[in-house]
Amino acid sequence: MAGRTSLQVVWFKRDLRASDNTALARAARHGPVLPLYIVEPALWRREDASGRQFAFLAECLKDLSRALARLGQRLVIRVGEAVAVLEDIRLRHGIAGLWSHQETGHLASFARDRAVASWARAHAIPWYEFPQDGVVRRLASRDGWAERWEAAMSAPVVPAPQALAPLGAVRSDPLPAAADLGLSPDPCPARQRGGRAHGLAALDAFLATRAERYRRGMSSPLTAPDACSRLSAHLAFGTLSLREVAQAARAARERARTDGQPGRAAGLAAFDKRLHWRSHFMQKLEDAPDLEARAMHPALDDLRPRTPDRARLEAWMRGETGLPFLDACMRALIATGWINFRMRAMLTAVASYHLWLDWRATGRHLARLFTDYEPGIHWPQIQMQSGVTGINALRIYNPVKQGRDHDPQGRFIRRWAPELAAVPDAFLHEPWRWAGAGRVIGRDYPPPIVDLATAAREARARMAEARRSEGFREAKALVLARHGSRRGARPRRGGGGGDHRQMALDL
Ligand SMILES: Cc1cc2nc3c(=O)[nH]c(=O)nc-3n(C[C@H](O)[C@H](O)[C@H](O)COP(=O)(O)OP(=O)(O)OC[C@H]3O[C@@H](n4cnc5c(N)ncnc54)[C@H](O)[C@@H]3O)c2cc1C
């Protein structure tokens, strides 16, 4: 059937927008376009998938379909395994070309892409894949990577096609309900809304005003929800492209400079750096797709028991560890689907060091809670904050100190841990030290799950022992060569080197 068709299938994945979509723009020049989104049940059955992510996706698809309908052809949604869906379309309509963006995703999407590539080859269908995240496929060396990133971010934004030829009758499935995909109920009352219109609104507000507060406000969970850009979920689902965000931010920074607004300009410079980090981290997963399963440094892969202590894991997951600031952060994340970088790092570090839980299990839980789950940022960050990369400095965050630094009056704790209402301000960060603790601790709120100082000491000793193991330095050099940033890295006395830029994250 496929013989003389000119149908171009544009497979939308994590690029849910019509503008700055190279795959869509290029396909439209070649023939009639079938814009396709495949809901893949197997991917939604994974342990890192969640109802909040699916709800965000549903909003993005609705918005995208409206945008495409305005161009002439609405989005076609199909539910099924990717190869089966594409084969069905090929048999019914023929496919002249398959167009998409490259995806740096989890292991299941990687395997699925390989299956699609071999299906396309078998049917002599060309599959055109375009980069979109500043990530380089089949990268031989990190040397020169930053320059390539600059070039990708400076390339002109691609306009949406002027029109899409209407296709007539093409089957589109209704979007399944989350429960039909086996997703558990996942209430997230303060979740961000999906769709390009919401993404653009967040971008505009950040560039125009909120960037002024960015550097000052990013570290505290009280101020970060407003001070940070809140673009992560939009970048993860691709309602906005990284390039358009980078270019808009750079233009706004220029304006801030010429208008004499140094605070806003500095905020936008810090933001630009993070867009670069985004790609830097995603490149790690692109280069080593199994980072969700295996530690970067082989000697650190089995550091913690693979089957984590169930009671500790569940207490951490629910925000019931008896450590008020940590619990408040986890509960806020459960209710909103987002928390700031520093608190993500703290949640991970306490789980990995003080509670000595395997990073794979805790990483999957956090992935489910993040509306903005982006495997290419998530897994390298989880590994880094758990000390299993072998190339980063250990950061064993103390949640009491973090609380005192970033929630000095305890407002955040009071909001998310109302059981502690009776505890006086002076003891809110360590209520077990309060003389009246017996009235609350062990009744309405649990005692601390570990003694923080002892647990940190033990973790540090275990890490030091692992780092002394035979062959550790040699393996570390290989990790550094493969994944380390070259930007700003300086040779270190005594050899070995380190990922300096990441160690110096200006938190
Ligand atoms: C353990 C852990 C897991 C994380 N998992 C994710 C994830 O699944 N998805 C995700 O988008 N971010 C993740 N991050 C990075 C960071 O916390 C979020 O990108 C940020 O909090 C999102 O909010 P924002 O868009 O307002 O960020 P902003 O501070 O406004 O930054 C703008 C964008 O830059 C990128 N970015 C910011 N900080 C980092 C960073 N440290 N590393 C890489 N990219 C960065 C993101 O794309 C972000 O949207 C994780 C961090 C940690 C410590």
XYZ file of C-alpha atoms and ligand atoms in Angstrom:
560
model
C 0.000 0.000 0.000
C 2.763 2.412 1.034
C 4.190 2.549 -2.504
C 3.385 6.041 -3.842
C 2.118 7.793 -0.769
C 3.467 11.209 0.093
C 2.176 11.148 3.673
C 4.596 12.549 6.221
C 4.053 11.336 9.770
C 5.202 13.840 12.385
C 5.595 11.890 15.593
C 5.223 14.269 18.542
C 7.049 13.052 21.619
C 8.492 15.543 24.086
C 8.086 18.485 21.713
C 4.399 19.337 22.134
C 4.362 22.608 20.202
C 3.821 23.797 16.652
C 6.412 26.623 16.782
C 10.133 26.021 16.744
C 9.385 22.451 15.821
C 11.909 21.519 13.142
C 10.342 18.109 12.549
C 6.931 19.626 11.806
C 8.280 22.496 9.695
C 10.489 20.260 7.577
C 7.876 17.535 7.103
C 5.317 20.102 5.938
C 7.601 21.005 3.040
C 7.553 17.410 1.806
C 3.845 16.570 1.650
C 0.657 16.226 3.659
C 1.346 15.872 7.367
C -0.230 13.421 9.776
C 0.528 14.869 13.225
C 0.649 11.906 15.585
C 0.910 11.400 19.320
C 1.190 7.832 20.574
C 0.059 7.090 24.119
C 2.231 4.090 24.958
C 0.732 2.069 27.828
C 4.020 0.273 28.502
C 5.729 3.576 29.253
C 2.959 4.617 31.627
C 3.304 1.322 33.490
C 6.863 2.175 34.472
C 7.566 2.973 38.100
C 8.677 6.511 37.292
C 5.374 7.453 35.615
C 2.527 9.123 37.466
C -0.961 10.519 37.200
C 0.228 14.115 37.610
C 2.545 13.752 34.616
C -0.283 12.235 32.595
C -2.662 15.044 33.592
C -0.089 17.630 32.489
C 0.395 15.732 29.221
C -3.366 15.656 28.572
C -3.500 19.448 28.859
C -0.540 19.809 26.506
C -2.145 17.525 23.913
C -5.395 19.450 24.006
C -3.572 22.724 23.468
C -1.384 21.266 20.705
C -4.361 19.776 18.902
C -6.078 23.181 18.922
C -2.954 24.845 17.505
C -2.642 22.230 14.754
C -6.363 22.426 13.962
C -5.919 26.162 13.393
C -3.270 25.274 10.800
C -5.647 22.831 9.100
C -5.103 19.357 10.565
C -5.714 18.420 14.172
C -3.587 16.036 16.185
C -4.178 12.305 15.734
C -3.913 10.379 18.982
C -3.344 6.652 18.987
C -3.027 4.342 21.956
C -0.701 1.374 21.636
C 2.836 0.222 21.237
C 4.727 2.583 18.872
C 5.728 0.049 16.220
C 2.226 -1.439 16.109
C 0.645 2.007 15.736
C 3.065 3.084 12.998
C 2.598 -0.206 11.169
C -1.164 0.212 11.273
C -0.857 3.710 9.801
C 1.531 2.419 7.149
C -0.896 -0.325 6.127
C -3.893 2.014 6.011
C -2.396 5.172 4.561
C 1.215 4.543 3.586
C 4.072 6.545 5.092
C 6.608 8.400 2.965
C 8.616 9.762 5.871
C 8.679 9.721 9.682
C 9.705 12.957 11.406
C 10.466 13.581 15.051
C 12.910 15.087 17.489
C 15.623 13.011 19.060
C 14.643 11.879 22.523
C 17.052 11.460 25.411
C 14.742 9.444 27.592
C 14.601 6.504 29.946
C 15.555 2.960 29.035
C 12.089 2.042 27.778
C 11.910 4.977 25.357
C 15.434 4.154 24.210
C 14.419 0.530 23.489
C 11.256 1.718 21.761
C 13.254 4.071 19.525
C 15.508 1.201 18.542
C 12.468 -0.910 17.644
C 11.004 1.960 15.577
C 14.339 2.452 13.796
C 14.482 -1.180 12.777
C 10.815 -1.141 11.709
C 11.496 1.972 9.571
C 14.548 0.341 7.997
C 12.599 -2.826 7.221
C 10.007 -0.799 5.324
C 12.495 1.616 3.743
C 10.797 4.551 5.498
C 13.248 7.357 6.187
C 13.134 8.536 9.823
C 14.336 12.121 10.171
C 15.249 12.958 13.767
C 16.292 16.454 14.839
C 18.154 17.517 17.969
C 16.261 19.874 20.302
C 17.845 19.892 23.749
C 21.370 20.989 22.940
C 22.296 17.319 23.212
C 24.650 15.734 20.690
C 23.919 12.204 19.559
C 26.855 9.803 19.199
C 29.192 12.306 20.827
C 32.777 11.116 20.587
C 34.239 13.517 23.167
C 33.079 16.297 25.474
C 35.759 18.570 24.010
C 34.097 21.394 22.091
C 30.642 20.483 23.436
C 29.948 23.923 24.942
C 30.643 25.624 21.614
C 28.226 23.286 19.865
C 25.616 24.076 22.501
C 26.051 27.809 21.871
C 25.625 27.285 18.151
C 22.446 25.230 18.667
C 20.950 27.850 21.003
C 21.802 30.716 18.628
C 20.301 29.118 15.503
C 17.145 30.866 14.304
C 13.837 29.765 15.807
C 11.771 27.832 13.249
C 8.294 29.248 12.559
C 5.258 26.972 12.485
C 4.116 25.963 8.997
C 1.614 28.414 7.536
C -0.936 25.683 6.907
C -1.368 21.927 7.063
C -3.407 20.165 4.388
C -6.487 18.565 5.962
C -6.271 14.781 5.715
C -9.925 13.759 5.832
C -10.789 10.623 7.746
C -7.925 9.385 9.888
C -8.728 7.427 13.006
C -7.886 9.122 16.268
C -8.384 7.409 19.631
C -9.880 9.188 22.614
C -7.278 9.992 25.227
C -7.517 7.219 27.833
C -8.176 8.020 31.473
C -5.146 7.713 33.747
C -6.770 4.736 35.482
C -7.106 2.908 32.142
C -3.331 3.070 31.853
C -2.971 1.537 35.299
C -1.901 4.788 36.937
C -2.773 5.071 40.624
C -4.824 8.033 41.828
C -2.388 10.905 42.232
C -3.984 13.976 43.755
C -1.803 17.036 43.207
C -4.032 20.002 43.994
C -1.485 22.727 43.191
C -0.021 21.179 40.049
C 1.111 23.494 37.250
C -1.083 23.477 34.153
C 0.143 22.056 30.854
C -0.052 23.569 27.379
C 1.927 26.169 25.474
C -0.240 29.086 26.541
C 0.630 28.415 30.199
C 4.288 27.947 29.286
C 4.422 31.270 27.452
C 2.666 33.042 30.308
C 5.224 31.679 32.804
C 8.095 32.675 30.508
C 6.786 36.209 29.990
C 6.171 36.800 33.683
C 9.589 35.473 34.604
C 11.436 37.574 32.051
C 9.454 40.724 32.773
C 9.490 40.729 36.576
C 10.186 37.519 38.487
C 13.802 37.214 37.229
C 14.634 40.167 39.480
C 14.054 37.890 42.505
C 15.611 34.774 40.977
C 19.030 34.687 42.584
C 17.854 35.849 45.982
C 14.784 33.630 46.041
C 15.792 30.347 44.418
C 17.155 28.589 47.504
C 14.245 28.834 49.930
C 11.121 26.770 49.335
C 9.153 29.792 50.572
C 10.313 32.121 47.828
C 11.420 29.747 45.049
C 7.960 28.902 43.650
C 7.646 32.530 42.584
C 11.298 33.465 42.070
C 12.242 30.536 39.818
C 11.158 30.415 36.197
C 8.848 27.386 36.688
C 9.535 26.391 33.109
C 10.809 22.895 33.869
C 7.619 20.967 33.066
C 7.165 22.998 29.880
C 10.702 22.218 28.798
C 10.265 18.550 29.731
C 7.122 18.159 27.635
C 8.404 20.545 24.975
C 5.559 23.046 24.979
C 8.431 25.539 24.829
C 11.720 24.798 23.105
C 14.984 25.253 24.962
C 16.229 27.464 22.143
C 13.283 29.852 22.189
C 13.538 30.159 25.964
C 17.296 30.802 25.755
C 16.862 33.423 23.049
C 13.985 35.184 24.804
C 16.010 35.254 28.039
C 19.063 36.655 26.306
C 17.012 39.394 24.638
C 15.397 40.262 27.991
C 18.815 40.373 29.601
C 20.038 42.823 26.998
C 16.985 45.015 27.628
C 17.529 44.825 31.390
C 21.127 45.928 30.893
C 20.252 48.872 28.673
C 17.346 49.854 30.960
C 19.724 49.924 33.929
C 18.208 46.961 35.778
C 21.303 45.088 36.988
C 19.341 42.798 39.343
C 17.162 41.474 36.557
C 20.131 41.174 34.189
C 22.073 39.174 36.777
C 19.070 36.945 37.401
C 18.791 36.247 33.709
C 22.502 35.473 33.475
C 22.119 32.888 36.264
C 19.083 31.468 34.481
C 21.022 31.159 31.206
C 23.644 29.115 33.043
C 20.989 26.663 34.182
C 19.718 26.171 30.666
C 23.255 25.163 29.807
C 23.396 22.762 32.767
C 20.158 21.227 31.568
C 21.773 20.108 28.337
C 25.012 19.208 30.113
C 23.126 16.776 32.345
C 20.979 15.409 29.542
C 24.110 14.715 27.545
C 25.219 12.373 30.325
C 22.136 10.207 29.837
C 22.472 10.411 26.070
C 26.017 9.060 26.409
C 25.099 6.395 28.987
C 21.423 5.466 28.625
C 21.461 3.090 31.604
C 22.060 5.778 34.249
C 18.666 5.045 35.801
C 19.901 1.512 36.499
C 23.636 1.680 37.075
C 25.928 4.010 39.008
C 28.364 6.025 36.908
C 31.202 4.748 39.049
C 31.114 0.936 39.078
C 32.615 0.640 42.574
C 29.651 2.597 43.980
C 26.885 0.633 42.289
C 26.204 -1.731 45.190
C 27.103 0.635 47.969
C 23.671 0.470 49.598
C 21.372 -2.558 49.889
C 19.437 -3.001 46.639
C 16.308 -3.758 48.637
C 15.923 -0.667 50.762
C 14.755 -0.732 54.377
C 10.987 -0.591 53.811
C 10.065 1.349 56.955
C 12.668 4.038 56.311
C 11.756 4.295 52.643
C 8.055 4.683 53.373
C 8.578 7.245 56.110
C 10.712 9.299 53.726
C 8.214 8.875 50.872
C 5.296 10.077 52.976
C 7.115 12.936 54.680
C 6.962 11.249 58.080
C 10.595 10.987 59.114
C 10.229 13.159 62.187
C 12.608 15.717 60.623
C 10.269 18.695 60.213
C 11.918 20.606 57.394
C 12.543 17.458 55.344
C 8.965 16.273 55.850
C 7.609 19.707 54.942
C 9.549 19.624 51.665
C 8.301 16.150 50.782
C 4.698 17.067 51.588
C 4.920 20.287 49.568
C 6.264 18.278 46.642
C 3.443 15.743 46.950
C 0.838 18.531 46.878
C 2.362 20.735 44.170
C 4.432 18.464 41.899
C 7.415 20.814 42.193
C 10.112 21.858 44.623
C 13.248 23.902 44.134
C 16.669 22.549 43.292
C 18.230 22.806 46.720
C 15.369 20.972 48.364
C 15.458 18.241 45.692
C 19.124 17.833 46.486
C 18.428 17.714 50.233
C 15.600 15.167 49.902
C 17.914 12.957 47.873
C 20.951 13.391 50.094
C 19.103 12.562 53.320
C 17.607 9.447 51.706
C 20.962 8.331 50.334
C 23.279 9.225 53.222
C 21.430 9.453 56.526
C 18.862 6.780 55.653
C 21.276 4.806 53.451
C 18.581 3.952 50.894
C 19.368 2.839 47.370
C 19.155 5.812 44.974
C 17.227 3.846 42.365
C 14.211 3.365 44.652
C 14.197 6.923 45.982
C 14.874 8.310 42.498
C 11.804 6.543 41.129
C 9.641 7.997 43.887
C 10.872 11.536 43.239
C 10.425 11.030 39.487
C 6.767 10.176 40.044
C 6.269 13.249 42.198
C 7.915 15.634 39.718
C 5.495 16.912 37.088
C 8.660 18.016 35.300
C 10.330 14.589 35.368
C 13.117 14.746 32.816
C 15.184 11.541 32.879
C 18.261 13.250 31.461
C 18.418 15.721 34.348
C 16.907 13.496 36.975
C 19.111 10.422 36.962
C 22.470 12.176 36.724
C 21.332 14.548 39.520
C 20.077 11.678 41.661
C 23.416 9.929 41.213
C 25.361 13.094 41.937
C 23.399 13.913 45.114
C 23.788 10.280 46.240
C 27.558 10.287 45.793
C 27.688 7.462 43.226
C 29.259 9.323 40.301
C 32.673 9.192 41.940
C 33.562 12.577 40.397
C 31.567 15.020 42.522
C 32.205 16.342 46.002
C 29.970 14.725 48.660
C 27.172 16.989 49.837
C 25.615 15.522 52.953
C 22.938 18.141 53.560
C 21.833 18.504 57.159
C 18.053 19.070 57.039
C 18.020 20.963 60.349
C 20.647 23.412 59.110
C 18.864 23.729 55.751
C 15.647 24.500 57.613
C 17.255 27.138 59.803
C 18.937 28.736 56.765
C 15.965 28.704 54.412
C 12.954 28.733 56.720
C 14.282 30.622 59.728
C 10.864 31.496 61.149
C 9.498 28.023 60.428
C 6.691 29.316 58.212
C 7.193 26.570 55.662
C 7.244 23.901 58.371
C 4.091 25.248 59.965
C 2.303 25.255 56.621
C 3.136 21.643 55.779
C 3.418 20.019 59.202
C 0.414 21.380 61.121
C 0.823 18.615 63.730
C 3.646 20.746 65.139
C 1.364 23.705 65.883
C 1.992 23.487 69.646
C 5.786 23.514 69.283
C 7.339 26.926 70.056
C 9.284 28.630 67.244
C 12.619 28.096 68.961
C 12.216 24.309 68.790
C 10.394 23.919 65.511
C 13.427 22.629 63.623
C 14.279 20.077 66.345
C 11.046 19.549 68.281
C 12.459 16.531 70.103
C 14.645 18.947 72.106
C 11.663 20.857 73.469
C 10.748 20.152 77.110
C 7.118 19.626 76.095
C 8.030 17.244 73.251
C 6.156 14.365 74.892
C 2.868 16.118 74.126
C 3.498 15.937 70.370
C 6.388 13.651 69.473
C 5.410 10.013 69.284
C 1.731 11.041 69.354
C 0.883 13.446 66.506
C 4.312 13.488 64.921
C 7.039 10.803 64.807
C 10.368 11.007 66.616
C 13.363 11.591 64.301
C 13.986 8.472 62.255
C 17.756 8.672 62.799
C 20.203 10.662 64.840
C 21.444 13.027 62.151
C 24.998 13.462 63.379
C 25.611 9.732 63.850
C 24.005 8.815 60.535
C 26.045 11.413 58.629
C 29.262 10.228 60.290
C 28.558 6.618 59.352
C 27.698 7.557 55.766
C 30.883 9.585 55.406
C 32.967 6.674 56.693
C 31.311 4.222 54.289
C 31.860 6.584 51.370
C 35.503 7.094 52.315
C 36.039 3.354 52.470
C 34.486 2.850 49.023
C 36.639 5.618 47.598
C 39.752 3.896 48.921
C 38.948 0.652 47.102
C 41.352 -0.717 44.531
C 40.943 0.724 41.049
C 38.697 3.565 42.276
C 40.869 6.366 40.885
C 41.315 4.728 37.503
C 37.554 4.213 37.113
C 36.956 7.794 38.272
C 39.241 9.105 35.527
C 37.164 7.246 32.950
C 33.896 8.699 34.326
C 35.397 12.167 34.240
C 36.584 11.786 30.659
C 33.136 10.656 29.603
C 30.815 12.874 31.621
C 32.800 15.750 33.081
C 32.264 19.329 31.988
C 35.124 20.960 30.140
C 33.857 24.466 30.776
C 35.894 26.224 33.411
C 37.583 22.995 34.483
C 41.093 23.535 35.791
C 43.745 20.888 36.187
C 44.127 20.016 39.863
C 47.330 19.522 41.719
C 47.926 15.878 42.467
C 46.055 14.744 39.353
C 42.663 13.089 39.411
C 40.816 16.260 38.494
C 37.189 16.888 39.293
C 33.993 18.216 37.916
C 34.667 21.686 39.239
C 31.782 23.517 37.643
C 29.255 21.191 39.172
C 30.884 21.270 42.550
C 30.620 25.014 42.484
C 26.888 25.193 41.761
C 26.050 28.583 43.199
C 23.263 27.366 45.372
C 17.753 15.127 42.657
C 17.329 16.101 41.592
C 16.448 15.710 40.607
C 16.054 16.608 39.621
N 15.169 16.182 38.670
C 14.755 17.033 37.716
C 13.811 16.620 36.743
O 13.347 15.473 36.720
N 13.401 17.544 35.826
C 13.905 18.817 35.813
O 13.507 19.605 34.956
N 14.820 19.207 36.705
C 15.250 18.379 37.665
N 16.173 18.812 38.595
C 16.840 20.115 38.434
C 16.164 21.352 39.080
O 15.888 21.127 40.408
C 14.903 21.743 38.327
O 15.179 21.865 36.948
C 14.337 23.076 38.777
O 14.090 23.068 40.153
C 13.049 23.333 38.000
O 12.450 24.541 38.336
P 12.525 25.829 37.380
O 12.112 25.474 35.993
O 11.797 26.920 38.037
O 14.088 26.071 37.379
P 14.964 27.365 37.052
O 15.890 27.567 38.193
O 14.148 28.496 36.625
O 15.886 26.853 35.845
C 15.486 26.908 34.487
C 15.681 25.570 33.837
O 17.056 25.198 33.864
C 17.176 23.788 34.044
N 17.860 23.546 35.320
C 17.773 24.280 36.450
N 18.592 23.786 37.395
C 19.200 22.728 36.858
C 20.165 21.801 37.337
N 20.682 21.897 38.560
N 20.566 20.812 36.529
C 20.081 20.706 35.276
N 19.172 21.562 34.759
C 18.746 22.554 35.537
C 15.759 23.237 34.069
O 15.394 22.830 32.770
C 14.938 24.440 34.511
O 13.605 24.372 34.059
C 16.577 17.923 39.615
C 17.462 18.314 40.619
C 17.827 17.417 41.603
C 18.770 17.859 42.674
